[in-house]
Short mmCIF file of C-alpha atoms in Angstrom, two decimals:
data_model
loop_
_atom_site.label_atom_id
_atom_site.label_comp_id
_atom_site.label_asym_id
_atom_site.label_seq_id
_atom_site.Cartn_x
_atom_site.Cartn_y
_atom_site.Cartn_z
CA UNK A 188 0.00 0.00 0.00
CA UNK A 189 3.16 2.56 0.22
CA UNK A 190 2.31 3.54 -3.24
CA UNK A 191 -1.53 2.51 -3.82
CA UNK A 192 -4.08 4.89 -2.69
CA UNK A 193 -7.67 5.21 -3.26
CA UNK A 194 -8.78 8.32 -5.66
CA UNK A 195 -10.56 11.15 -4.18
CA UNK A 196 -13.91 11.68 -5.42
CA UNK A 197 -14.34 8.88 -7.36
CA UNK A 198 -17.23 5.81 -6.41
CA UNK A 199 -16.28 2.27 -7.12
CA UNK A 200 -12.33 3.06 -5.60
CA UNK A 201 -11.81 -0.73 -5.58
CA UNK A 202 -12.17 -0.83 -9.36
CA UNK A 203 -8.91 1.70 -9.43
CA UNK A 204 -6.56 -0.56 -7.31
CA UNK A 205 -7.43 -4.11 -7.90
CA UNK A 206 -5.35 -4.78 -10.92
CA UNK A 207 -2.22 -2.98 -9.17
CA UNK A 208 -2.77 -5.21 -5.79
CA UNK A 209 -2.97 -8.30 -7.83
CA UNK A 210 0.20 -7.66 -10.25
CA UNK A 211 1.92 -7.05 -6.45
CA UNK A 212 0.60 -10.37 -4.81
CA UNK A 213 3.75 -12.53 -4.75
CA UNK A 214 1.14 -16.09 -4.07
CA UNK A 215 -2.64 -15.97 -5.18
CA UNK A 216 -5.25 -18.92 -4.13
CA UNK A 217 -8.17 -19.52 -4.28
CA UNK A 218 -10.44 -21.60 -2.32
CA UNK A 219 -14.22 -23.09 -2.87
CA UNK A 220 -15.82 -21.51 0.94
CA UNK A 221 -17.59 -18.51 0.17
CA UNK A 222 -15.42 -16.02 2.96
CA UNK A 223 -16.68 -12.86 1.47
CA UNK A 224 -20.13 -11.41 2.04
CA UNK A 225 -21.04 -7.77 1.81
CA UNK A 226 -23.24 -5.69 4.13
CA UNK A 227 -26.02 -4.48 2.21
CA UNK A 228 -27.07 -1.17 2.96
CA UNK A 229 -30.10 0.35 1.58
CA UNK A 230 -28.54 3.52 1.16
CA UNK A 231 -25.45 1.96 0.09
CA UNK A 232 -24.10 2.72 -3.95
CA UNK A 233 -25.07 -0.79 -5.15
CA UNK A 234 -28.77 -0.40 -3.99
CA UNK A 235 -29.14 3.11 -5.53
CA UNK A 236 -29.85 1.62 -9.09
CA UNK A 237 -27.60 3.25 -12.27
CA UNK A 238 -26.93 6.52 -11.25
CA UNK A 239 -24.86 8.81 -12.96
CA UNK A 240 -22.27 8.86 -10.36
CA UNK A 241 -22.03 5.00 -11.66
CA UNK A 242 -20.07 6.47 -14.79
CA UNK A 243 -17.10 7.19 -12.70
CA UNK A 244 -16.24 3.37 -13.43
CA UNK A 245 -15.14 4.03 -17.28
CA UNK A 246 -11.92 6.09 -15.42
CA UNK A 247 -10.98 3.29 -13.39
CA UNK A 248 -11.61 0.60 -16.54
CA UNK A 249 -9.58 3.22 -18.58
CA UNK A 250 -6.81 3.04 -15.89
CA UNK A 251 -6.70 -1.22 -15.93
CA UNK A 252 -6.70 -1.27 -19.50
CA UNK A 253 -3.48 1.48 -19.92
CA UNK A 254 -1.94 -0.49 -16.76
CA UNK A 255 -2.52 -3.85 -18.29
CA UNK A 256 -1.24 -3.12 -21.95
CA UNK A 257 2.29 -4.11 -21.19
CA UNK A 258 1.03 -7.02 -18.84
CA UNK A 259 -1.13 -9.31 -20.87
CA UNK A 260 -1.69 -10.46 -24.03
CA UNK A 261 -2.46 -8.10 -27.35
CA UNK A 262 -5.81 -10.51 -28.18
CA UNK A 263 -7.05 -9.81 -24.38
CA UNK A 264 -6.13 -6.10 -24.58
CA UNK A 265 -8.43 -6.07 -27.82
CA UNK A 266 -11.35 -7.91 -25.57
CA UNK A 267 -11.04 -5.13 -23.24
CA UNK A 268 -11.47 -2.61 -24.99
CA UNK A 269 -14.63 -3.88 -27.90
CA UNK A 270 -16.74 -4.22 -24.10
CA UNK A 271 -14.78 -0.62 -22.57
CA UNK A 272 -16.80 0.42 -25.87
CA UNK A 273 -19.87 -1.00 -26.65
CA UNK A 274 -20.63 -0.02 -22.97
CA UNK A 275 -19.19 2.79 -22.79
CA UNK A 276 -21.33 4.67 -25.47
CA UNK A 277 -24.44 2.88 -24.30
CA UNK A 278 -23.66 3.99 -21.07
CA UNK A 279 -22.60 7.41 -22.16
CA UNK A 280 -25.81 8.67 -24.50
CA UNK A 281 -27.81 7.32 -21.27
CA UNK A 282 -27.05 10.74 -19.24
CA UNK A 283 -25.71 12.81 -22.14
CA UNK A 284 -27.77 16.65 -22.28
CA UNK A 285 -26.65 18.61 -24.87
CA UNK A 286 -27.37 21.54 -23.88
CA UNK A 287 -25.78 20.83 -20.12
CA UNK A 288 -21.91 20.02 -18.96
CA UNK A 289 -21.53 17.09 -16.47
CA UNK A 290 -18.59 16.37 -14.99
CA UNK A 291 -19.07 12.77 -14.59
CA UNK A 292 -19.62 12.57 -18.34
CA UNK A 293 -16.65 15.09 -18.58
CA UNK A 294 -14.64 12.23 -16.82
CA UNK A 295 -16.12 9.49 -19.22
CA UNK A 296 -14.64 11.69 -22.40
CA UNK A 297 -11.14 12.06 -20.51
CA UNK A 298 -11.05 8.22 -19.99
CA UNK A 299 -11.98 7.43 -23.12
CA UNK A 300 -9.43 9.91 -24.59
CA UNK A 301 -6.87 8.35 -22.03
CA UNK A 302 -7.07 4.81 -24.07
CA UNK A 303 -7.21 6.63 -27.71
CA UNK A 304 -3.92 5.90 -28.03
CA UNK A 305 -3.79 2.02 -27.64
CA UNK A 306 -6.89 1.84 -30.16
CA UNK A 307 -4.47 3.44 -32.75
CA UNK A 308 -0.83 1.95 -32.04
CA UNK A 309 -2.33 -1.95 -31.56
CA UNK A 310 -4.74 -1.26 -34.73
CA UNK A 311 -7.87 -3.01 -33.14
CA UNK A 312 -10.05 -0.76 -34.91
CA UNK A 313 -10.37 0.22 -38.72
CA UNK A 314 -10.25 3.83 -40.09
CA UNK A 315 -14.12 4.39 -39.92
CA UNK A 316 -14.24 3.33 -36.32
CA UNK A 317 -11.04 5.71 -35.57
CA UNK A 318 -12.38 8.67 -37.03
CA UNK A 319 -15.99 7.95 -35.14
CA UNK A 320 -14.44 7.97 -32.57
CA UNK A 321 -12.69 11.41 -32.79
CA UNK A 322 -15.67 12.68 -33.80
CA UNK A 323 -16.97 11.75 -30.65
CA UNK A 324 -14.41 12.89 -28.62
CA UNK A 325 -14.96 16.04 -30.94
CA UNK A 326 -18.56 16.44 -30.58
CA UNK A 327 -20.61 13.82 -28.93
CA UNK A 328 -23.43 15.41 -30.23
CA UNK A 329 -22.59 15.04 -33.60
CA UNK A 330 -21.71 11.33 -33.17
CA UNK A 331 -24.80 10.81 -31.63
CA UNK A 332 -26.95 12.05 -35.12
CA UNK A 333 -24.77 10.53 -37.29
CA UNK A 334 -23.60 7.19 -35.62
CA UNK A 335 -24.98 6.63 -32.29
CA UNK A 336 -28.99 6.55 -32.82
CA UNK A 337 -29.39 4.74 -35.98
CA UNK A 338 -27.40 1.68 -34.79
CA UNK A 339 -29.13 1.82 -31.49
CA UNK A 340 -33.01 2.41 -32.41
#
């Protein structure tokens, strides 16, 4: 934990440090008892329904995939990111308000622009999907008209 911290500000911190505590495990096991429950709170973040606050997870799955690039395998990296995207716009166009600036969709945009990069310089996706996905990044709005709502009607 000397270097591991929780973000501030951020639901769902687990999802941020899990793949760095794992990659620092020296032994992992598993066994078949069931050790783990949770205390369910009514109040609690997994009884609240999807919120928006709930978007805050597309930072941490941006930060796993960038942190995992170099530590597993090119065709798993791919997996990663087709399901980072298919729910990621779903997930996005589900709060989106053109005419209003969130800052948990704000966040979604930086994460997504965060793993850009690895779309390009591992060539998962083909030119059309690149340059969607700039416009995006550009203007969701415009993505949403022209790519967004007649694949998802």
């Amino acid at each position: 934990w000397k270097d591991i911290r929780y973000p501030i500000g951020y639901i769902h911190e687990d999802e941020f440090v899990i793949h760095r505590l794992l990659k620092k495990a020296n032994k992992i096991k598993t066994i078949k008892e069931k050790l783990y429950f949770y205390r369910q709170n009514l109040g609690s973040i997994m009884n609240s329904g999807f919120t928006i606050n709930r978007l805050d997870r597309y930072s941490a799955y941006s930060d796993r995939i960038i942190f995992l690039r170099r530590e597993i395998s090119k065709d798993r990296i791919e997996i990663l990111l087709r399901i980072f995207i298919r729910n990621y716009f779903n997930d996005f166009y589900k709060f989106w308000n053109p005419d209003k600036i969130d800052l948990h969709l704000i966040r979604m945009k930086y994460a997504f622009a965060r793993i850009f990069s690895i779309f390009i310089r591992f060539h998962f996706f083909n030119i059309k999907e690149i340059i969607s996905f700039l416009l995006f990044f550009i203007s969701p709005k415009f993505y949403y008209h022209r790519f967004y709502k007649k694949n998802n009607i």
